[in-house]
PDB file of C-alpha atoms and ligand atoms in Angstrom:
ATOM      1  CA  UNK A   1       0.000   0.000   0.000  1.00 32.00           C
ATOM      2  CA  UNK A   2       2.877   2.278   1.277  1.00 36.00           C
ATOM      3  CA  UNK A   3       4.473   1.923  -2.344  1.00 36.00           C
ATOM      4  CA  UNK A   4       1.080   2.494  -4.053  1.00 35.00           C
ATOM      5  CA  UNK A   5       0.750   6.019  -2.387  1.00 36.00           C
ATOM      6  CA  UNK A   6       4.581   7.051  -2.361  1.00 35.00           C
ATOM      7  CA  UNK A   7       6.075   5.521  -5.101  1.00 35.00           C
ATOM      8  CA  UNK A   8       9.641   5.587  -6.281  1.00 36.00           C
ATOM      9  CA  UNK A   9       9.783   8.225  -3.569  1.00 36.00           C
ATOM     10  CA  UNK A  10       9.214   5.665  -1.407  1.00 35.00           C
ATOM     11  CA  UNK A  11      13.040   4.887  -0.989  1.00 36.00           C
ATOM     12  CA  UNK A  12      13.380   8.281   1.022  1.00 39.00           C
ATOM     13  CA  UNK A  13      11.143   7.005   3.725  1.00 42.00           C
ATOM     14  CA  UNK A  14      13.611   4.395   4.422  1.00 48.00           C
ATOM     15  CA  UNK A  15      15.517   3.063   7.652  1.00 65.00           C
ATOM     16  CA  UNK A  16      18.257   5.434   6.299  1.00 79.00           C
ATOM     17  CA  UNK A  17      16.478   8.529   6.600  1.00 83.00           C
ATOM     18  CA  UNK A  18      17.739   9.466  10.193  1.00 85.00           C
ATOM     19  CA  UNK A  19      21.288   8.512   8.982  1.00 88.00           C
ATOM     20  CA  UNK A  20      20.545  10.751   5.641  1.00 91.00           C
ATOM     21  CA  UNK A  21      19.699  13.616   8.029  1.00 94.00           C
ATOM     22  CA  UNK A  22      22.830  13.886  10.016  1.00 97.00           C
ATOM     23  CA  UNK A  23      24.484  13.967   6.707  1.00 97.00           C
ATOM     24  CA  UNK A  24      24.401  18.219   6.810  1.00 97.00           C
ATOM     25  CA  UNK A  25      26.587  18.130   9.619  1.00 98.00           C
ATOM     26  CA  UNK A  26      30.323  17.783   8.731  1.00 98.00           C
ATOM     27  CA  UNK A  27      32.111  18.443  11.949  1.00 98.00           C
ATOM     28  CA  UNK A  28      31.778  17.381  15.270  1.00 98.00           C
ATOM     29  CA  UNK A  29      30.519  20.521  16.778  1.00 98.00           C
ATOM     30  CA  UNK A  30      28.044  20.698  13.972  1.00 98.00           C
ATOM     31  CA  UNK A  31      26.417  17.312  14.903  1.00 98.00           C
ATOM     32  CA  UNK A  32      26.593  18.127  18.517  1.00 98.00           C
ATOM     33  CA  UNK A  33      24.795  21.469  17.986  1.00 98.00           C
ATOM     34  CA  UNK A  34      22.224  19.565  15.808  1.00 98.00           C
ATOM     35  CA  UNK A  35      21.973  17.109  18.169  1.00 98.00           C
ATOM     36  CA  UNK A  36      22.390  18.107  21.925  1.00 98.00           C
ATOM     37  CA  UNK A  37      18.063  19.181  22.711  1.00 98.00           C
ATOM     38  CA  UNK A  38      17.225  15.334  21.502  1.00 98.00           C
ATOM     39  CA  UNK A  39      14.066  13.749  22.436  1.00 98.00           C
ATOM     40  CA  UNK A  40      14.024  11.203  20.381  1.00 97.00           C
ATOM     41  CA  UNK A  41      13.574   8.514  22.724  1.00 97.00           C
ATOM     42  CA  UNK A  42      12.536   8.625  26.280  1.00 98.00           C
ATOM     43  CA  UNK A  43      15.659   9.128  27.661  1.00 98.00           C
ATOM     44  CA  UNK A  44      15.934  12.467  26.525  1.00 98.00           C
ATOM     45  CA  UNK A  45      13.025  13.024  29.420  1.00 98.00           C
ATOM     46  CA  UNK A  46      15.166  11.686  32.309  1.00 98.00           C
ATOM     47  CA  UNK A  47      18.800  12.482  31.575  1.00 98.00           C
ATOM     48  CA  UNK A  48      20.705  15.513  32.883  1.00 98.00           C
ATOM     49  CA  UNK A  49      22.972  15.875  30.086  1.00 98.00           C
ATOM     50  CA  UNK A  50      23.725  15.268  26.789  1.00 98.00           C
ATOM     51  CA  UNK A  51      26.825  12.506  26.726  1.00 98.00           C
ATOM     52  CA  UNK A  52      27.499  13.449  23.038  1.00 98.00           C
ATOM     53  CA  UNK A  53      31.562  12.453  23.554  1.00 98.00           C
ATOM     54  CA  UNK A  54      34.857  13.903  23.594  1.00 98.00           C
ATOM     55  CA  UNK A  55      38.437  14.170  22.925  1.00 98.00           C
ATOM     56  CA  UNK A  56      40.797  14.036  19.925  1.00 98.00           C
ATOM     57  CA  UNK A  57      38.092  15.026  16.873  1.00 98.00           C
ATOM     58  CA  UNK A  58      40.908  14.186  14.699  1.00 98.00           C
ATOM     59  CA  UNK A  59      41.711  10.656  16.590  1.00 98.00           C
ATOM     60  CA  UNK A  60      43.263   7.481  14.884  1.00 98.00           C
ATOM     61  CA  UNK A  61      41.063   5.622  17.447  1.00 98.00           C
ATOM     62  CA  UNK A  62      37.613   5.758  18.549  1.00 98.00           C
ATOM     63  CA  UNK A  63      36.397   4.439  21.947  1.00 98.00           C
ATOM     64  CA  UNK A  64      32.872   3.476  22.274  1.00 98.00           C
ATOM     65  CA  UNK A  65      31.107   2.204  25.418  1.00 98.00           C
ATOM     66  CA  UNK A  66      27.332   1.409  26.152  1.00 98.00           C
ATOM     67  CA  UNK A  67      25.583   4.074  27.979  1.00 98.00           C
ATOM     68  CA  UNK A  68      26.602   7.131  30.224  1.00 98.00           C
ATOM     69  CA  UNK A  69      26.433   6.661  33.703  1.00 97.00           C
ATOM     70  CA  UNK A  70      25.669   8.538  37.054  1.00 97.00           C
ATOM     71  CA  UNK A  71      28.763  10.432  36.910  1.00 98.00           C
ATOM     72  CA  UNK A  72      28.822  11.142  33.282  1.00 98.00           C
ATOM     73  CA  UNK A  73      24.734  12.282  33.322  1.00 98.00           C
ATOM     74  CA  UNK A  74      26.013  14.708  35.688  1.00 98.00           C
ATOM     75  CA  UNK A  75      28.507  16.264  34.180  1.00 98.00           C
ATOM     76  CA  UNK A  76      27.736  15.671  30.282  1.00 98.00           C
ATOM     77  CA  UNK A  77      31.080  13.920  30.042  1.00 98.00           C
ATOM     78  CA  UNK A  78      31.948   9.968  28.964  1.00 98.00           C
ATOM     79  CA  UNK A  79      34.033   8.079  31.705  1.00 98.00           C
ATOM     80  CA  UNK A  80      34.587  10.075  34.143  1.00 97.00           C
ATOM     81  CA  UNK A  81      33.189   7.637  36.654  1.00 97.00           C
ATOM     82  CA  UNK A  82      34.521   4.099  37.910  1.00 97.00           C
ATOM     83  CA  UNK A  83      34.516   2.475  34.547  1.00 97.00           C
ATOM     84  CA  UNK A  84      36.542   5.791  32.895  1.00 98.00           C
ATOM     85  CA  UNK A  85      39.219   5.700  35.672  1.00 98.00           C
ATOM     86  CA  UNK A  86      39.701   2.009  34.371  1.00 98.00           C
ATOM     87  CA  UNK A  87      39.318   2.590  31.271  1.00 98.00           C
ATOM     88  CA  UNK A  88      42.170   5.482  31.336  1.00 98.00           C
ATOM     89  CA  UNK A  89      44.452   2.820  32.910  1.00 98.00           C
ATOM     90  CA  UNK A  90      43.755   0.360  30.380  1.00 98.00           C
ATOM     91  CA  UNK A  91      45.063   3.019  27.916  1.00 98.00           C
ATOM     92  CA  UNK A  92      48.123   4.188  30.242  1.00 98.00           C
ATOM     93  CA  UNK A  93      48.682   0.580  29.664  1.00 97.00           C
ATOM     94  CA  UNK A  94      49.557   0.715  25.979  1.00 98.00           C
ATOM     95  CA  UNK A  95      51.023   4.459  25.927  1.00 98.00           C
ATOM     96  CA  UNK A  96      47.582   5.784  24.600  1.00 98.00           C
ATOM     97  CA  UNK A  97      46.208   9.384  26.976  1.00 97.00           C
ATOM     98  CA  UNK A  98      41.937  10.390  26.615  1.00 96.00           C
ATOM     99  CA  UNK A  99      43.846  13.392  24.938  1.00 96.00           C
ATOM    100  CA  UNK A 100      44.634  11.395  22.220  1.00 97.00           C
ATOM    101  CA  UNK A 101      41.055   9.389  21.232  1.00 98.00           C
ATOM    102  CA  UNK A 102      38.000  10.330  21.132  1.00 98.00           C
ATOM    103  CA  UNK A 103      35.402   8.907  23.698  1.00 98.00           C
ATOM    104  CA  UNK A 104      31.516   8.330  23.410  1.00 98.00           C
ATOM    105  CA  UNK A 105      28.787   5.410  24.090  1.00 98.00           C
ATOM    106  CA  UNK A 106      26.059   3.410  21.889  1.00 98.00           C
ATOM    107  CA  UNK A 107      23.515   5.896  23.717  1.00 98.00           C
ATOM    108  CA  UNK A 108      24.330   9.445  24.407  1.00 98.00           C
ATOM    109  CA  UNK A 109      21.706   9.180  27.603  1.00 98.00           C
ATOM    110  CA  UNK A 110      21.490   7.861  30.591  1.00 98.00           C
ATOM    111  CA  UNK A 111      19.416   4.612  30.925  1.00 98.00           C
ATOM    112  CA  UNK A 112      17.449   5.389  34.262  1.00 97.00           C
ATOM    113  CA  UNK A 113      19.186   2.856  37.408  1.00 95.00           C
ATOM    114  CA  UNK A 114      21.645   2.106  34.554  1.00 93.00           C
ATOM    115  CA  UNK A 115      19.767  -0.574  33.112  1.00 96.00           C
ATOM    116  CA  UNK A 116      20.231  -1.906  29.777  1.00 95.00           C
ATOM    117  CA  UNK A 117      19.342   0.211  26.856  1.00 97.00           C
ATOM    118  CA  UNK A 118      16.276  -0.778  25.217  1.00 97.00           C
ATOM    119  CA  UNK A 119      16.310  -1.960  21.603  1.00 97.00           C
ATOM    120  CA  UNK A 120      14.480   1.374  20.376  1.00 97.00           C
ATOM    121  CA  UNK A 121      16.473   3.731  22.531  1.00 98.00           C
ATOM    122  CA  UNK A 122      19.699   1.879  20.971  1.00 98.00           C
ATOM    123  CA  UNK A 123      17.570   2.555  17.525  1.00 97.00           C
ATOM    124  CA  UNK A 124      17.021   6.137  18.126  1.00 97.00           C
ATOM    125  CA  UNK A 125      20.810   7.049  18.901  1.00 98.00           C
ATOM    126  CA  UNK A 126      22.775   4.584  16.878  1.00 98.00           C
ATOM    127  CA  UNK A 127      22.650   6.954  13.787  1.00 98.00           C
ATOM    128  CA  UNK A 128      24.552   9.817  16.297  1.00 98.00           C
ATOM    129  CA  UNK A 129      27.114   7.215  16.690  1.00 98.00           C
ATOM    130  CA  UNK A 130      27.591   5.794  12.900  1.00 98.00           C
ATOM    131  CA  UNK A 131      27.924  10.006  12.061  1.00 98.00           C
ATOM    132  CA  UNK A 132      30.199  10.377  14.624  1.00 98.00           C
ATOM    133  CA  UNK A 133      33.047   7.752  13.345  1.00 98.00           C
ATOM    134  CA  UNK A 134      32.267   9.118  10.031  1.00 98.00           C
ATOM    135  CA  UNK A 135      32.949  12.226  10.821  1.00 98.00           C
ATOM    136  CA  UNK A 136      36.109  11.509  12.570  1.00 98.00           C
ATOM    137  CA  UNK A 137      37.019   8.688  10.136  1.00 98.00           C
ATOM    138  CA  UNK A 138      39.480   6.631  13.238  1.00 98.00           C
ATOM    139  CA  UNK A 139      41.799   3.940  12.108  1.00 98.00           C
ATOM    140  CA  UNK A 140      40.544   1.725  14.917  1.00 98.00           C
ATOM    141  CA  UNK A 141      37.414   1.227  17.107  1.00 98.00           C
ATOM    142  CA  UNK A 142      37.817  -0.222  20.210  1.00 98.00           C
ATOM    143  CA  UNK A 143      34.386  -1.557  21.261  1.00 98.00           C
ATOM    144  CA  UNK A 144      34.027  -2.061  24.824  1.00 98.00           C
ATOM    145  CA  UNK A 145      31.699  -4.424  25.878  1.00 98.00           C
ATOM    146  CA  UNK A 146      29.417  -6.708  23.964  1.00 97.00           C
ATOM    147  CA  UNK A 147      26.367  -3.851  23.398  1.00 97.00           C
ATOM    148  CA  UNK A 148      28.734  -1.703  21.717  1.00 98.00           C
ATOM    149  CA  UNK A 149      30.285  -4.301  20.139  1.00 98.00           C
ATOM    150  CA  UNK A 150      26.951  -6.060  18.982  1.00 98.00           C
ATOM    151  CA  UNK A 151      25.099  -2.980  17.588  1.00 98.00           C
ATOM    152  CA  UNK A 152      27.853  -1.704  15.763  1.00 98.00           C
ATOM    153  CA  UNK A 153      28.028  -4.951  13.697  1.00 97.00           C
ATOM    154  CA  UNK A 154      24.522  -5.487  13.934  1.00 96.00           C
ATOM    155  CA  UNK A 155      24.919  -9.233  15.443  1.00 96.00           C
ATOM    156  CA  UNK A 156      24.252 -10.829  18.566  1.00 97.00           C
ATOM    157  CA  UNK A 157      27.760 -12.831  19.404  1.00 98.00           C
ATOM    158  CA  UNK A 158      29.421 -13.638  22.498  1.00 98.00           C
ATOM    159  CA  UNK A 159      32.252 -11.669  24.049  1.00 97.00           C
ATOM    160  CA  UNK A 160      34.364 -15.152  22.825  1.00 97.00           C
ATOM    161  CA  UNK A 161      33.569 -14.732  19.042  1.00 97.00           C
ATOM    162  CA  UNK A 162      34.395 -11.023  18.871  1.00 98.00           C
ATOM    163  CA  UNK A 163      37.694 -10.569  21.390  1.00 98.00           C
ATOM    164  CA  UNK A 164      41.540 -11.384  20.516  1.00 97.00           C
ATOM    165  CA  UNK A 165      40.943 -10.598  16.807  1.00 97.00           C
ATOM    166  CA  UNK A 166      40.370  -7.505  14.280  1.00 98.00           C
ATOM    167  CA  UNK A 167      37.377  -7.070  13.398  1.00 98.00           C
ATOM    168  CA  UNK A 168      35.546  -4.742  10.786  1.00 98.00           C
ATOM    169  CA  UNK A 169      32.776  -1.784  11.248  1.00 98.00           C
ATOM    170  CA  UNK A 170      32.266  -0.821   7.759  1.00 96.00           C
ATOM    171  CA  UNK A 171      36.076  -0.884   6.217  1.00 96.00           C
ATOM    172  CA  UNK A 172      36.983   0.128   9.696  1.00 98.00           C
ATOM    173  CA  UNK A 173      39.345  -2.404  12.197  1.00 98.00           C
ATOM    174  CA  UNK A 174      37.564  -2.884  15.014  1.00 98.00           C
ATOM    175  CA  UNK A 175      39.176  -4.561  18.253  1.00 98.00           C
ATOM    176  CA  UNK A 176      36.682  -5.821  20.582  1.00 98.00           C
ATOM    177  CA  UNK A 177      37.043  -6.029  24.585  1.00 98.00           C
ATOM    178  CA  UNK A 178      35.089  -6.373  27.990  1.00 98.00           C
ATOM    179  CA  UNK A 179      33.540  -3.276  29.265  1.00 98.00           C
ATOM    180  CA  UNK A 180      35.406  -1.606  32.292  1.00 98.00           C
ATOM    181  CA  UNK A 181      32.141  -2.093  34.602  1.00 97.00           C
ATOM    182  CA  UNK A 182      32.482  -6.135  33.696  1.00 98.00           C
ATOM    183  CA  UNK A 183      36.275  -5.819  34.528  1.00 98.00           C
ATOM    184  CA  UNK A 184      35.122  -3.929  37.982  1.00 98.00           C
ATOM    185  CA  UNK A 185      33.108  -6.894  38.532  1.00 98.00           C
ATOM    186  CA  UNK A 186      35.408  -9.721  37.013  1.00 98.00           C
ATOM    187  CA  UNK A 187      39.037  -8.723  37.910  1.00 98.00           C
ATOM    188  CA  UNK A 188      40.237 -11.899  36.286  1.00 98.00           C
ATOM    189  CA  UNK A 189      38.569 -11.011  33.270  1.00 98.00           C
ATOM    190  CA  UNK A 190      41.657  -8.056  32.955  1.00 97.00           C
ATOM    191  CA  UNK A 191      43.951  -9.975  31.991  1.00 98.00           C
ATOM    192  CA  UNK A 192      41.938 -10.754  28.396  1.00 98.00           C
ATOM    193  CA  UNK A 193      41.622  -7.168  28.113  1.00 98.00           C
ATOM    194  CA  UNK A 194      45.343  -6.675  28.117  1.00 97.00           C
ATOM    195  CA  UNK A 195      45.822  -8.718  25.597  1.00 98.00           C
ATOM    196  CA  UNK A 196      43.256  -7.134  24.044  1.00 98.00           C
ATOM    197  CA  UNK A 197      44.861  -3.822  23.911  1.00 98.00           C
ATOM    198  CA  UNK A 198      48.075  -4.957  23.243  1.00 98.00           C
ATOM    199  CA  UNK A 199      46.955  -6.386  19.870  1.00 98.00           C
ATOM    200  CA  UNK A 200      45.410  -3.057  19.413  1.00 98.00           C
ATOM    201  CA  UNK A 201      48.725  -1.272  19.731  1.00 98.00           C
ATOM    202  CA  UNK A 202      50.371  -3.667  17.653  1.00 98.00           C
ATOM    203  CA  UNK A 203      47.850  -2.815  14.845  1.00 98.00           C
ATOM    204  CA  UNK A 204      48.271   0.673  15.486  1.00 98.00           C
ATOM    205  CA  UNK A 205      52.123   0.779  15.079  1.00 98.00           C
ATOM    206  CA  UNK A 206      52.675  -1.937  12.253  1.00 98.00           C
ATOM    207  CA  UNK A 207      49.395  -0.103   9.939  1.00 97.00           C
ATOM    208  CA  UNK A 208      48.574   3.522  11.303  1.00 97.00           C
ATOM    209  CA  UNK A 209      51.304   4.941  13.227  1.00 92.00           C
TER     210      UNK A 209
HETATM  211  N1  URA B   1      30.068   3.218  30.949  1.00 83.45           N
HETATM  212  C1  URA B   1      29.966   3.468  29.617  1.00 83.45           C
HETATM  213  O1  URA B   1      29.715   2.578  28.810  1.00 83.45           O
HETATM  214  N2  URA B   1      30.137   4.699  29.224  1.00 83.45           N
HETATM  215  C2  URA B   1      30.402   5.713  30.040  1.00 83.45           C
HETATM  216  O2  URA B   1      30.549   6.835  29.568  1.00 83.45           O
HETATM  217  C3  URA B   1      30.516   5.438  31.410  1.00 83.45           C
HETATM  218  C4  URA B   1      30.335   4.171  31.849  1.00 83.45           C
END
C-alpha cells in the first residue's frame, strides 16, 4: 500500500532517513549542535545531560562504550566515573592518553538505574554514533563491551567470538574487549583485556602509526 501512495519516492522514507539527516553536519561541533536538545527517545526526558563524547576530533582511534552513567549524566562527560578511571588505565597501559582518542557510548543518555538500553532507545541514537566515526574517520574502534560491540556490527555474538581478533565496522578495524564495569566486577577477566589492547597497539604501530 505504502508503495502504491509514495512511489519511487518511497526509498526516502527508508531506515536510512535518520542517517541521511545527520548527513548536513560535517564536523563534530556541527552534529553536537544539531543534536544536543534530543528527544528522540525517552531518555531524553530523564537524563541531565547530553553525553554526546569527547576528545581528539581528529583521533586514529575511537572508543565506544554502552551508555553514560551517574557520573557522566552529571557532568555531560563519557568516563569520568569508575569504569573511565579504568578505562584510562587500560590506555596508560599501551602508551595511549583520553587526549589522544576520542570517547563516546552506543547511547548518548542515561538509561534510568543504569539498566540496559532498550532496543528502540539503541535505535534512536545509533545513527549519532555511525555520524560520529564518520565524521572523525578513526583507524581503529575499540568496542568495549558486547552492546557496543553487537550494535555496531549489527549481530548478537558472544564476548568469545568477537575478542583477541580484528574485526571490521564498515572498512573500519575494530578490536573488541570487555567493558570496564564487567572488569570492575570480574578482575580476572583483565587480563583478556590486556591482551586485548596490546593487539590493538600492535595494529596501530605496524598499519597507522
Ligand atoms: N560506561 C559506559 O559505557 N560509558 C560511560 O561513559 C561510562 C560508563
Amino acid at each position: 500500500m505504502q508503495e502504491d501512495l509514495f512511489g519511487s519516492s518511497s526509498s526516502v522514507r527508508s531506515d536510512d532517513a535518520p542517517e541521511n539527516e545527520l548527513l548536513k553536519f560535517t564536523t563534530l561541533a556541527e552534529l553536537y549542535e544539531g543534536t544536543k536538545d534530543c528527544q528522540k527517545c525517552r531518555l531524553g526526558a530523564t537524563r541531565k545531560n547530553y553525553v554526546f563524547g569527547n576528545g581528539n576530533p581528529k583521533a586514529k582511534i575511537v572508543v565506544v562504550g554502552e551508555a553514560p552513567g551517574a557520573d557522566e549524566d552529571e557532568q555531560g562527560i563519557p568516563f569520568i566515573g569508575r569504569s573511565g578511571q579504568l578505562m584510562d588505565k587500560i590506555l596508560s597501559s599501551i602508551n595511549l592518553t583520553r587526549e589522544e582518542v576520542f570517547a563516546c557510548n552506543v547511547l548518548k543518555s542515561r538509561p534510568p538505574q543504569n539498566r540496559n538500553p532498550e532496543p528502540d532507545e539503541v535505535a534512536a541514537c545509533l545513527p549519532y554514533l555511525h555520524r560520529q566515526i564518520e565524521i572523525i574517520k578513526p583507524k581503529i574502534i575499540l568496542a568495549l563491551g558486547k552492546t557496543a560491540a553487537n550494535t555496531l556490527l549489527g549481530s548478537d555474538f558472544a564476548m568469545s567470538a568477537m575478542r583477541g581478533k580484528v574485526m571490521k565496522w564498515r572498512n573500519i578495524d575494530m578490536i573488541v574487549t570487555y567493558h570496564p564495569a564487567a572488569l570492575l566486577r570480574n578482575p580476572n577477566w583483565k587480563r583478556f583485556t590486556w591482551e586485548d589492547v596490546q593487539l590493538l597497539r600492535k595494529l596501530y604501530d605496524e598499519k597507522y602509526a
